[in-house]
XYZ file of C-alpha atoms in Angstrom:
581
model
C -5.050 26.204 49.559
C -8.571 27.309 47.836
C -9.123 30.607 46.130
C -11.382 33.175 47.752
C -13.343 34.754 45.578
C -14.936 31.285 43.183
C -13.469 28.370 45.826
C -11.567 26.644 43.325
C -8.447 23.920 44.006
C -5.145 26.685 43.873
C -1.694 25.195 43.044
C 1.227 25.483 45.541
C 2.213 28.833 45.489
C -0.244 29.783 42.938
C -0.181 33.841 42.206
C -3.807 33.725 40.454
C -6.805 31.794 40.449
C -6.273 29.475 37.037
C -10.465 29.314 37.103
C -11.622 33.217 37.841
C -8.303 34.871 37.756
C -8.473 36.662 41.123
C -5.311 37.293 42.903
C -4.336 35.041 45.803
C -3.792 36.470 48.689
C -2.485 34.436 51.632
C -3.345 36.442 54.466
C -5.070 39.315 55.094
C -3.577 43.139 56.572
C -4.090 41.793 60.134
C -2.111 38.370 59.562
C -4.932 36.302 59.459
C -4.624 33.213 57.354
C -7.303 32.599 54.873
C -6.486 28.219 54.925
C -9.535 26.533 56.562
C -9.473 24.481 59.951
C -11.853 21.575 59.746
C -13.560 21.255 63.065
C -13.342 18.528 65.155
C -16.766 17.368 65.040
C -18.098 16.637 61.901
C -22.272 16.661 61.522
C -23.522 13.296 60.862
C -24.000 13.505 56.836
C -27.347 13.083 54.941
C -27.071 12.102 51.218
C -28.483 15.033 49.013
C -30.809 14.217 46.185
C -30.191 16.326 44.099
C -27.313 18.822 43.231
C -27.691 21.629 45.608
C -26.608 25.138 44.221
C -23.723 27.029 46.050
C -24.224 28.966 49.059
C -21.216 30.500 50.270
C -20.064 29.831 53.591
C -20.191 32.407 56.389
C -16.686 34.266 56.784
C -14.717 33.683 59.442
C -12.155 35.178 61.117
C -11.285 37.562 58.235
C -10.621 34.104 55.746
C -13.339 32.467 53.698
C -14.217 29.417 54.956
C -12.797 26.436 51.794
C -12.462 22.900 52.033
C -8.594 22.199 53.200
C -7.105 19.485 51.528
C -5.607 16.442 53.953
C -1.813 15.726 54.843
C -1.035 13.006 52.582
C 1.256 9.887 53.870
C 4.834 10.044 52.975
C 5.474 6.761 50.257
C 8.207 4.755 50.366
C 11.496 5.923 47.915
C 14.036 3.608 46.464
C 12.577 1.381 44.369
C 13.991 0.813 41.141
C 12.063 2.557 38.187
C 9.750 1.058 35.495
C 11.691 0.562 32.755
C 9.796 2.411 29.597
C 12.896 3.162 27.480
C 11.666 5.146 24.318
C 8.446 6.021 25.839
C 9.314 8.335 29.144
C 11.917 10.158 26.850
C 9.103 11.574 25.167
C 6.886 12.542 28.743
C 7.301 16.084 30.200
C 9.593 16.151 33.361
C 9.925 12.140 34.595
C 7.535 10.694 32.721
C 3.829 10.519 33.478
C 3.012 6.964 32.181
C 3.770 5.566 35.467
C 1.337 7.816 36.994
C -1.406 7.046 34.018
C -0.607 3.152 35.302
C -1.477 4.002 38.604
C -4.931 5.134 37.245
C -5.426 2.196 35.476
C -5.057 0.019 38.565
C -7.081 2.218 40.672
C -10.287 1.994 38.095
C -9.471 -1.561 37.878
C -10.127 -1.889 42.014
C -12.731 0.553 41.908
C -14.429 -1.403 39.272
C -13.520 -4.521 41.889
C -15.285 -2.805 44.405
C -18.438 -2.766 42.665
C -18.750 -6.308 43.482
C -18.498 -6.055 47.230
C -21.169 -6.200 49.712
C -20.308 -3.811 52.079
C -22.306 -1.497 54.681
C -21.647 1.853 56.203
C -19.022 4.339 54.361
C -17.947 1.176 51.901
C -21.720 0.739 51.120
C -21.895 4.431 50.400
C -19.084 4.326 48.278
C -19.747 0.878 46.521
C -23.695 2.473 45.614
C -21.839 5.530 44.805
C -19.588 3.826 41.813
C -22.241 1.077 40.744
C -24.798 4.166 39.924
C -21.895 6.315 38.263
C -21.243 3.136 36.054
C -25.254 2.836 35.485
C -25.520 6.138 34.172
C -22.880 5.684 31.594
C -24.254 2.319 30.458
C -27.969 4.048 30.239
C -26.431 6.561 27.713
C -24.663 3.357 25.642
C -27.794 1.574 25.750
C -30.057 4.963 24.842
C -27.587 5.209 21.718
C -28.214 1.327 20.791
C -24.516 0.837 20.076
C -23.533 -2.829 19.206
C -21.813 -5.007 21.520
C -18.617 -5.903 19.275
C -17.438 -8.045 21.717
C -20.520 -10.390 21.785
C -20.408 -10.679 17.608
C -17.015 -11.397 18.047
C -17.308 -14.034 20.313
C -20.299 -15.024 18.629
C -18.046 -16.439 15.339
C -20.814 -14.997 13.405
C -20.800 -12.290 11.561
C -20.684 -10.439 8.352
C -18.406 -7.166 6.823
C -18.949 -5.250 4.124
C -16.975 -2.404 2.763
C -17.275 -0.105 -0.511
C -15.057 2.659 -0.983
C -15.248 5.148 -4.072
C -13.732 7.810 -6.026
C -16.410 10.284 -6.398
C -14.412 13.215 -7.567
C -11.157 14.232 -8.864
C -8.919 12.464 -11.532
C -10.082 8.855 -10.303
C -13.858 9.614 -10.631
C -16.049 6.716 -10.378
C -13.624 3.862 -9.389
C -14.217 1.866 -6.593
C -14.191 -1.340 -4.771
C -16.537 -3.410 -2.800
C -15.860 -6.370 -0.504
C -17.976 -8.395 1.832
C -16.731 -10.566 4.245
C -18.966 -13.858 6.137
C -17.709 -16.042 8.720
C -19.803 -18.880 10.670
C -17.261 -20.493 13.177
C -19.876 -22.967 14.332
C -21.029 -23.736 10.998
C -17.657 -23.832 9.408
C -18.536 -21.852 7.045
C -16.638 -18.372 5.983
C -16.499 -16.161 1.986
C -14.588 -13.464 1.050
C -15.761 -11.330 -2.232
C -13.850 -8.396 -3.501
C -14.153 -6.772 -6.754
C -13.024 -3.229 -8.470
C -15.883 -1.617 -10.343
C -15.835 1.293 -12.663
C -18.902 3.694 -12.740
C -21.226 1.232 -10.883
C -20.306 -2.080 -13.108
C -18.174 -4.852 -11.523
C -15.022 -5.016 -13.427
C -13.797 -8.451 -12.324
C -14.627 -10.470 -9.142
C -12.452 -12.634 -6.893
C -13.765 -15.389 -4.427
C -12.871 -17.547 -1.905
C -14.976 -19.724 -0.222
C -14.166 -21.952 2.943
C -16.415 -24.907 4.023
C -14.702 -26.760 6.639
C -11.001 -28.107 5.386
C -11.919 -27.306 2.025
C -11.355 -23.980 0.572
C -12.723 -22.928 -3.083
C -11.289 -20.379 -5.313
C -12.758 -18.301 -7.804
C -13.287 -15.983 -10.901
C -15.782 -15.863 -13.005
C -14.661 -13.722 -15.970
C -11.512 -15.744 -16.177
C -12.519 -19.145 -14.655
C -16.554 -18.931 -15.754
C -18.508 -21.253 -13.241
C -15.242 -23.530 -12.590
C -13.484 -23.534 -8.880
C -10.445 -24.319 -7.964
C -10.674 -26.227 -4.780
C -7.833 -27.691 -1.881
C -8.523 -29.709 1.426
C -6.404 -28.834 4.116
C -6.882 -32.086 5.627
C -4.993 -33.801 2.383
C -2.580 -30.821 1.476
C 0.147 -32.546 2.843
C -0.252 -35.533 0.923
C -1.496 -33.512 -1.868
C 1.714 -31.659 -2.325
C 4.354 -34.610 -1.708
C 2.209 -36.363 -4.671
C 3.629 -33.380 -6.507
C 7.075 -33.999 -5.712
C 6.858 -30.835 -3.263
C 9.124 -31.994 -0.198
C 8.748 -30.262 3.493
C 5.078 -29.916 3.955
C 3.991 -33.717 4.098
C 2.834 -33.722 7.689
C 0.523 -30.783 6.657
C -3.345 -31.504 7.410
C -5.701 -29.193 9.422
C -9.146 -27.448 9.433
C -8.950 -23.689 9.945
C -12.130 -23.871 12.011
C -10.984 -26.492 13.946
C -7.208 -24.891 14.546
C -9.059 -21.625 15.741
C -11.446 -23.526 18.483
C -8.432 -25.128 19.856
C -6.696 -22.160 20.245
C -9.250 -20.755 21.482
C -9.691 -23.176 24.094
C -6.084 -23.606 24.968
C -6.158 -19.581 25.914
C -9.089 -20.563 28.184
C -8.290 -19.946 31.716
C -8.616 -23.130 33.636
C -11.671 -23.723 36.477
C -8.617 -23.718 39.027
C -7.168 -20.393 37.389
C -9.889 -18.778 37.555
C -10.870 -19.775 41.433
C -7.733 -18.372 42.098
C -8.154 -14.981 40.712
C -11.380 -14.549 41.841
C -10.203 -15.168 45.279
C -7.649 -13.192 45.018
C -9.835 -10.140 43.880
C -12.051 -10.728 46.399
C -8.977 -10.447 49.213
C -8.268 -7.450 47.727
C -12.016 -5.417 47.356
C -12.267 -6.648 51.350
C -9.154 -5.188 52.264
C -10.431 -1.665 50.746
C -10.692 0.559 53.683
C -13.397 3.594 53.378
C -13.897 6.569 55.958
C -16.339 9.399 56.153
C -14.813 12.732 56.057
C -17.429 15.206 56.458
C -19.257 17.232 53.840
C -18.317 19.772 51.909
C -18.715 22.331 49.365
C -16.247 21.759 46.296
C -16.126 22.971 42.438
C -16.749 20.479 40.164
C -16.249 21.385 36.830
C -16.708 24.695 37.245
C -19.944 24.977 39.385
C -19.844 24.056 43.442
C -22.226 21.324 44.829
C -22.548 19.829 47.946
C -20.805 16.683 48.379
C -19.999 14.356 50.879
C -16.308 12.940 51.182
C -14.614 9.769 51.654
C -11.398 8.543 52.177
C -10.706 5.049 50.035
C -7.203 3.266 51.287
C -6.399 0.478 49.144
C -3.291 -1.331 50.973
C -0.067 -2.160 49.630
C 0.258 -5.206 50.303
C -3.309 -6.075 49.527
C -2.303 -5.247 45.790
C 1.053 -6.874 46.043
C -1.139 -10.379 47.260
C -3.618 -9.850 44.208
C -0.629 -9.168 41.220
C 0.863 -12.206 42.771
C -1.674 -13.874 42.662
C -2.220 -12.885 38.851
C 1.508 -13.973 38.240
C 1.079 -17.281 39.388
C -1.505 -17.720 37.000
C 0.467 -16.525 34.428
C 3.249 -18.995 35.181
C 0.817 -21.589 34.779
C -0.654 -20.857 31.533
C 1.298 -23.370 28.947
C 2.412 -20.605 26.515
C 3.797 -23.437 24.003
C 0.091 -24.748 23.693
C -0.560 -22.805 20.742
C 2.558 -23.738 19.210
C 2.090 -27.644 19.889
C -1.202 -26.968 18.003
C 0.483 -25.691 14.887
C 2.670 -28.241 15.342
C -0.023 -31.282 15.277
C -1.173 -29.644 12.126
C 2.016 -29.883 10.726
C 3.139 -26.337 10.569
C 7.067 -26.661 11.834
C 6.908 -23.893 13.795
C 9.360 -24.949 16.175
C 11.767 -25.994 13.233
C 11.548 -22.599 12.023
C 12.810 -21.305 15.430
C 9.361 -19.430 16.112
C 8.847 -19.766 20.312
C 5.668 -18.200 22.390
C 6.681 -17.711 26.319
C 5.194 -15.536 29.279
C 7.975 -13.065 29.680
C 6.227 -10.145 28.227
C 3.769 -10.465 30.361
C 5.492 -11.536 33.664
C 7.666 -8.530 33.068
C 4.708 -6.331 32.927
C 3.605 -7.997 36.337
C 6.792 -7.077 37.551
C 7.163 -3.625 36.666
C 3.593 -3.315 38.558
C 5.243 -4.435 41.206
C 7.997 -2.280 41.208
C 5.106 0.855 41.146
C 3.156 -0.849 44.063
C 6.055 -0.727 46.060
C 7.088 2.759 45.572
C 3.465 3.848 45.600
C 2.852 2.586 49.108
C -0.724 2.307 50.165
C -2.961 4.272 47.582
C -5.078 6.958 49.187
C -8.401 8.381 47.320
C -10.215 11.304 48.267
C -13.843 10.672 46.777
C -16.953 13.115 46.836
C -20.332 12.065 46.460
C -23.298 14.106 45.529
C -27.220 13.057 44.552
C -25.601 9.226 45.321
C -23.059 10.114 42.192
C -18.880 9.852 42.686
C -18.641 13.417 41.051
C -14.820 13.995 42.609
C -12.271 11.786 43.026
C -8.439 12.826 43.973
C -4.732 10.773 44.419
C -1.688 12.451 45.412
C 1.375 11.527 46.205
C 5.366 11.589 45.595
C 6.444 8.960 42.945
C 9.992 8.392 41.909
C 10.579 12.065 43.899
C 8.368 13.925 41.581
C 5.228 15.005 43.134
C 1.645 13.775 41.185
C -1.782 14.421 41.208
C -4.414 12.873 39.482
C -8.142 14.577 39.623
C -11.118 13.384 38.225
C -14.232 15.370 38.123
C -17.721 14.173 36.661
C -21.265 16.009 36.652
C -21.300 19.251 38.672
C -23.989 20.951 36.146
C -27.189 19.755 34.709
C -26.511 16.318 33.894
C -24.473 14.143 35.432
C -23.183 12.614 32.550
C -22.442 15.375 30.317
C -19.199 17.155 32.215
C -15.976 15.314 32.816
C -12.643 16.308 33.456
C -9.360 14.498 34.041
C -5.948 15.767 35.207
C -2.897 14.263 35.595
C -0.439 16.729 36.894
C 3.171 16.431 38.023
C 5.679 18.850 39.909
C 3.133 20.991 41.200
C 1.340 21.354 37.671
C 4.414 22.317 35.785
C 3.927 19.709 34.100
C 0.802 17.303 32.697
C -2.406 16.887 30.974
C -5.450 17.841 31.170
C -8.021 16.281 29.538
C -11.906 17.503 29.465
C -14.976 15.944 27.685
C -17.983 17.898 27.440
C -21.592 17.978 25.495
C -25.069 16.553 25.343
C -24.019 13.492 26.619
C -27.620 12.556 28.150
C -28.948 12.793 25.056
C -31.805 15.117 25.251
C -33.787 15.660 22.268
C -32.316 12.480 21.013
C -29.326 13.842 19.827
C -25.664 13.051 21.566
C -22.684 15.954 21.080
C -19.240 16.193 22.540
C -16.412 18.050 22.442
C -13.089 16.646 24.236
C -9.949 18.666 24.633
C -6.757 17.009 25.355
C -3.963 20.088 26.308
C -0.391 19.215 27.559
C 1.084 21.578 30.223
C 4.488 22.145 30.171
C 6.680 24.671 32.115
C 3.305 25.531 33.198
C 2.118 26.928 30.126
C -1.312 24.678 28.986
C -1.540 24.339 25.077
C -4.096 22.015 23.357
C -3.018 19.051 21.467
C -6.251 17.552 20.524
C -9.797 18.519 20.080
C -12.819 16.985 18.841
C -15.961 17.787 18.332
C -19.023 15.220 17.627
C -22.678 15.624 16.682
C -24.692 12.064 16.172
C -28.161 11.865 16.162
C -28.668 8.071 16.548
C -32.862 8.386 15.222
C -31.155 9.914 11.910
C -31.417 8.023 8.711
C -29.588 10.078 6.760
C -26.521 12.640 7.406
C -26.897 12.163 11.051
C -23.525 12.452 11.888
C -20.440 14.984 11.924
C -17.142 14.879 13.484
C -14.163 17.513 13.433
C -10.739 16.468 14.874
C -7.616 18.840 15.214
C -3.950 17.784 15.912
C -1.437 20.158 16.337
C -3.276 22.539 13.765
C -4.033 19.915 11.403
C -7.419 19.377 11.404
C -9.751 16.242 9.763
C -13.689 17.024 9.014
C -15.773 14.032 8.023
C -19.834 13.868 7.788
C -21.538 11.211 6.864
C -24.282 8.670 8.722
C -23.703 6.163 11.798
C -26.625 3.804 12.027
C -26.639 1.508 15.039
C -28.748 -1.443 16.614
C -27.761 -3.807 19.139
C -25.775 -5.918 16.753
C -25.160 -3.810 13.600
C -23.032 -0.749 12.823
C -22.788 0.976 9.796
C -21.214 4.166 8.835
C -21.221 5.862 5.616
C -18.848 8.995 4.975
C -19.695 10.424 1.585
C -16.857 13.165 1.281
C -13.495 12.035 2.439
C -10.384 13.953 1.109
C -7.545 11.665 0.549
C -4.445 13.637 -1.006
C -6.629 15.523 -3.204
C -9.071 12.837 -3.918
C -12.718 12.877 -2.565
C -13.543 9.231 -1.631
C -17.030 7.691 -0.590
C -16.704 5.071 2.407
C -19.232 2.624 3.367
C -18.821 -0.025 6.225
C -20.830 -2.215 7.683
C -20.343 -4.639 10.672
C -23.635 -7.285 11.094
C -25.267 -10.399 12.014
C -23.979 -13.592 9.793
C -25.467 -13.724 5.917
C -24.648 -17.155 4.450
C -22.394 -17.007 0.823
C -23.898 -15.990 -2.108
C -21.119 -18.637 -3.576
C -22.825 -21.326 -5.064
C -19.815 -24.019 -6.264
C -20.713 -26.183 -9.137
C -17.889 -26.835 -10.680
C -15.113 -27.684 -8.216
C -11.949 -29.164 -9.335
C -9.211 -30.502 -6.650
C -5.750 -28.769 -7.714
C -3.786 -31.957 -6.215
C -6.311 -34.582 -8.913
C -5.540 -32.419 -11.721
C -3.084 -34.212 -14.320
C -1.042 -32.539 -17.023
C -4.160 -31.843 -19.677
C -6.397 -30.769 -16.777
C -4.373 -27.988 -16.421
C -3.272 -27.190 -19.954
C -7.016 -26.756 -20.302
C -7.354 -24.097 -17.048
C -4.533 -22.140 -18.135
C -5.755 -22.147 -21.937
C -9.061 -21.356 -20.476
C -7.740 -18.278 -17.994
C -5.323 -17.043 -21.174
C -8.520 -17.016 -23.454
C -10.825 -15.154 -21.088
C -8.122 -12.928 -19.838
C -7.547 -11.493 -23.413
C -11.563 -11.321 -23.878
C -11.894 -9.550 -20.488
C -8.476 -7.008 -21.363
C -10.468 -6.284 -25.151
C -13.552 -5.390 -23.345
C -11.777 -3.080 -21.113
C -10.260 -1.113 -23.729
C -13.422 -0.707 -25.739
C -15.807 -0.414 -22.822
C -13.832 1.845 -19.934
C -10.880 3.705 -21.785
C -11.483 6.136 -19.103
C -10.728 3.384 -16.837
C -7.403 2.123 -18.605
C -5.884 5.637 -18.572
C -6.630 5.397 -14.996
C -4.607 2.842 -14.310
C -1.740 3.782 -16.922
C -1.496 7.074 -14.366
C -1.722 5.112 -11.411
C 1.252 2.906 -12.824
C 2.845 6.207 -13.631
C 2.365 7.466 -10.404
C 3.176 4.199 -8.221
C 6.236 3.233 -10.084
């Protein structure tokens, strides 16, 4: 049912319109019903070039002409409920998590549709989804956001972190750390140092070169580095009369390569999944359902409507194929690699299997069995998907998911998602609005997550974000609020395709103000230069005594320097010790 005044979709048995507040009228004083009956012959649809302004339809028999909801097919009942103990108990009504899972499946399938070659109605929908995804992709490109997945897969990156108390009892105290990693070059390094008033107090260094690990501390070890070779560590420990690890021998970089390879699908497994995905896509049915005016994010626009049906048996076949691939995967491969390296993981009772993944697939199959065929109503305007609805009965509860995108000046600026149950008495509403299109070079977003409980809507979470990517400083502000508690951060966010730097100069931490800077970027070779390595396993009694003596003397000199030059730092340490213990 739809509102006579503004055309918004009305909840069943609603007394007032949730959009304009108008009183809902079921019939006029002549007994004429205001619901709309679709004509038998629908005119051919011509895709609009742009979103057209709304023109009120002609009154018909005293009733306002509005879209009508189709009767949805009944869904099968009686399937065992998905086991979500400890989770569904926290959700309203009978639990929204199953329907969120349904939404995830639908999104996955629609993404798969993008890869299909269709004509006719299916082609229209396919192109619309592709264009919609492309619109958001263009925004990400405009932001120059780094491809974090690509950086991780490259195995070459550099991370830096700096945190400093800028106000309060600990003002001037800070720490900075750097981690560089190069998988293909078999090189990594970690350097960290606490500092006070800009001066490093003591520095810890770890450098990896293949199987060799070097540990240093200039203040205590001077130019000496203690070295451990993981290739010979088992034999070295045995020579020191340490039993139980004689077989231990590995190269950490080789281990990572082997584990990555073990977790990669074989070509046969990839083909099985590709074939199953292709069959699922081909089974999807798309029919044109006319052209109607629909209110999208508060604005009436003309939409071409399509009915998209994802058959139950096609989804089950796809999940069955995924299940077979998972069963074929060797879950013990990682443990075998560790065992070969000398780690007694199996003797320690550690085991790995695919049961958790298989259980999840079984739950998905139960869910699909309960759902039956998934039928979606998809609205397209200007070549974009602007409206999508799924509604049906799941575990004896009525659910409805409504996704709306665009409707106003820029397609990407307005997004809303409603996940409703029991006719709208329970559920969640998520809205995201702002200058997502980055007109004038600034990105803004206001996101609100609201919960509906017994028909009452209450905001759970709000987020207001402003970011000017071209700005070099103070270009970022974010306010988060959850159940009345608010966090406000301001600072600088700089991005490129392969780097990210964020600086937050004034974070409040339990009454202490702290400045935080984090950066992720391209690999930088470690600055650690090892000149005097001492292999720990080859050190005799005299070497160890000399090492202990050097550490003791340097430690005493360091402590004396700290007491003389940084008395305020000593007071801070005493205060922290009292606070912690």
